[in-house]
Amino acid sequence: MAAFEIASLKFDAHGLIPAIAQAETGEVLMLAWMNAESLAATLRTGEVTYWSRSRRELWRKGATSGHVQRLVELRLDCDRDSLLLIVDQTGPACHTNRRSCFFTAVRGGAEVAATGAFPSER
């Protein structure tokens, strides 16, 4: 078993890597971006920290809302250019106060409110 090195990841030209937050149930909660510093902070503290592209600063999820994400497991994709964060989510993950950021579905060519996390829950 090899030790994990952040430097082994493939960050984009801006030093960022996409990070998908998923609940332990399998529900996809959100997509955000991480840099090496935010990933190191996440691994050090266990509280998920992202890089805010709009504010250009570290963003600890839930710092102001209380809707904290605690890291359960970090997974890397096969190309090492995307992250999957299995998280324990306190409260809603979305800034709109919804459980998931993926609450809009396209059905029959129209945007509609998704009623469940998975197609089987429609």
CSV table of C-alpha atoms in Angstrom, one decimal:
chain,number,residue,atom,x,y,z
A,1,MET,CA,0.0,0.0,0.0
A,2,ALA,CA,1.5,3.3,-1.1
A,3,ALA,CA,1.2,6.5,0.8
A,4,PHE,CA,-1.1,9.1,-0.7
A,5,GLU,CA,0.6,12.2,-2.1
A,6,ILE,CA,-1.5,15.2,-3.1
A,7,ALA,CA,1.2,16.1,-5.7
A,8,SER,CA,0.2,12.9,-7.5
A,9,LEU,CA,-3.1,14.4,-8.6
A,10,LYS,CA,-3.6,16.1,-11.9
A,11,PHE,CA,-4.8,19.6,-11.2
A,12,ASP,CA,-5.9,21.9,-14.0
A,13,ALA,CA,-4.0,25.0,-15.3
A,14,HIS,CA,-5.5,27.0,-12.4
A,15,GLY,CA,-4.3,24.5,-9.8
A,16,LEU,CA,-7.8,23.1,-9.3
A,17,ILE,CA,-9.5,19.7,-9.4
A,18,PRO,CA,-13.2,18.9,-9.4
A,19,ALA,CA,-14.6,17.4,-6.2
A,20,ILE,CA,-18.0,15.7,-6.1
A,21,ALA,CA,-19.5,15.4,-2.7
A,22,GLN,CA,-21.7,12.3,-2.2
A,23,ALA,CA,-23.6,11.2,0.9
A,24,GLU,CA,-23.0,7.8,2.3
A,25,THR,CA,-26.4,6.8,0.9
A,26,GLY,CA,-25.0,7.4,-2.7
A,27,GLU,CA,-26.9,10.6,-3.2
A,28,VAL,CA,-24.8,13.2,-5.1
A,29,LEU,CA,-24.9,16.4,-3.2
A,30,MET,CA,-22.7,18.9,-5.0
A,31,LEU,CA,-19.8,19.6,-7.2
A,32,ALA,CA,-17.1,22.1,-6.1
A,33,TRP,CA,-13.4,22.7,-6.7
A,34,MET,CA,-10.4,22.0,-4.6
A,35,ASN,CA,-6.7,23.0,-4.7
A,36,ALA,CA,-3.8,21.4,-3.0
A,37,GLU,CA,-4.2,23.6,0.1
A,38,SER,CA,-8.0,22.9,0.5
A,39,LEU,CA,-7.4,19.2,0.1
A,40,ALA,CA,-4.6,19.2,2.6
A,41,ALA,CA,-6.9,21.1,5.1
A,42,THR,CA,-9.7,18.6,4.5
A,43,LEU,CA,-7.4,15.6,5.2
A,44,ARG,CA,-5.9,17.3,8.2
A,45,THR,CA,-9.2,18.4,9.9
A,46,GLY,CA,-11.8,16.0,8.5
A,47,GLU,CA,-14.0,19.0,7.7
A,48,VAL,CA,-14.4,19.5,3.9
A,49,THR,CA,-12.7,22.6,2.6
A,50,TYR,CA,-13.1,23.8,-1.0
A,51,TRP,CA,-11.6,26.5,-3.1
A,52,SER,CA,-14.1,29.2,-3.9
A,53,ARG,CA,-13.5,30.3,-7.5
A,54,SER,CA,-15.7,33.4,-7.1
A,55,ARG,CA,-14.2,34.6,-3.9
A,56,ARG,CA,-10.7,33.3,-4.6
A,57,GLU,CA,-10.3,31.9,-1.1
A,58,LEU,CA,-10.5,28.7,0.9
A,59,TRP,CA,-14.1,27.9,1.8
A,60,ARG,CA,-14.8,25.5,4.7
A,61,LYS,CA,-18.2,24.0,3.9
A,62,GLY,CA,-20.6,25.1,6.6
A,63,ALA,CA,-18.4,27.8,8.2
A,64,THR,CA,-21.2,30.3,8.1
A,65,SER,CA,-24.3,28.2,7.5
A,66,GLY,CA,-23.5,25.3,9.9
A,67,HIS,CA,-24.2,22.8,7.1
A,68,VAL,CA,-20.8,21.1,7.6
A,69,GLN,CA,-19.5,18.3,5.6
A,70,ARG,CA,-17.3,15.7,7.4
A,71,LEU,CA,-15.1,13.6,5.3
A,72,VAL,CA,-15.8,9.9,5.5
A,73,GLU,CA,-13.7,8.8,2.6
A,74,LEU,CA,-11.7,10.3,-0.2
A,75,ARG,CA,-11.7,8.5,-3.6
A,76,LEU,CA,-9.7,9.3,-6.7
A,77,ASP,CA,-10.8,8.6,-10.2
A,78,CYS,CA,-8.7,6.4,-12.5
A,79,ASP,CA,-7.0,9.4,-14.2
A,80,ARG,CA,-6.4,11.1,-10.8
A,81,ASP,CA,-8.0,14.3,-12.2
A,82,SER,CA,-11.3,14.2,-10.2
A,83,LEU,CA,-12.2,13.5,-6.6
A,84,LEU,CA,-15.1,11.9,-5.0
A,85,LEU,CA,-15.7,12.9,-1.4
A,86,ILE,CA,-17.9,10.6,0.6
A,87,VAL,CA,-19.3,12.9,3.3
A,88,ASP,CA,-21.5,13.1,6.4
A,89,GLN,CA,-23.6,16.1,5.5
A,90,THR,CA,-25.2,18.2,8.3
A,91,GLY,CA,-28.2,20.0,6.9
A,92,PRO,CA,-28.6,20.9,3.2
A,93,ALA,CA,-25.6,20.9,0.9
A,94,CYS,CA,-26.9,23.5,-1.5
A,95,HIS,CA,-26.9,27.2,-0.8
A,96,THR,CA,-30.6,27.2,-1.9
A,97,ASN,CA,-31.3,25.1,1.3
A,98,ARG,CA,-32.0,22.0,-0.7
A,99,ARG,CA,-30.4,18.7,0.2
A,100,SER,CA,-28.6,18.5,-3.1
A,101,CYS,CA,-27.5,21.1,-5.7
A,102,PHE,CA,-28.9,18.7,-8.4
A,103,PHE,CA,-32.6,19.5,-7.9
A,104,THR,CA,-33.4,20.4,-11.6
A,105,ALA,CA,-34.2,17.6,-14.0
A,106,VAL,CA,-34.6,17.9,-17.8
A,107,ARG,CA,-37.5,15.7,-18.9
A,108,GLY,CA,-39.1,15.8,-22.3
A,109,GLY,CA,-37.0,18.8,-23.2
A,110,ALA,CA,-38.2,20.9,-20.3
A,111,GLU,CA,-36.6,21.8,-16.9
A,112,VAL,CA,-38.6,20.5,-14.0
A,113,ALA,CA,-38.1,20.2,-10.3
A,114,ALA,CA,-36.7,16.8,-9.4
A,115,THR,CA,-38.7,15.2,-6.7
A,116,GLY,CA,-36.2,12.7,-5.5
A,117,ALA,CA,-32.5,12.1,-5.5
A,118,PHE,CA,-32.7,9.2,-7.9
A,119,PRO,CA,-34.9,8.5,-11.0
A,120,SER,CA,-36.6,5.7,-9.1
A,121,GLU,CA,-37.9,8.2,-6.5
A,122,ARG,CA,-39.8,10.3,-9.0
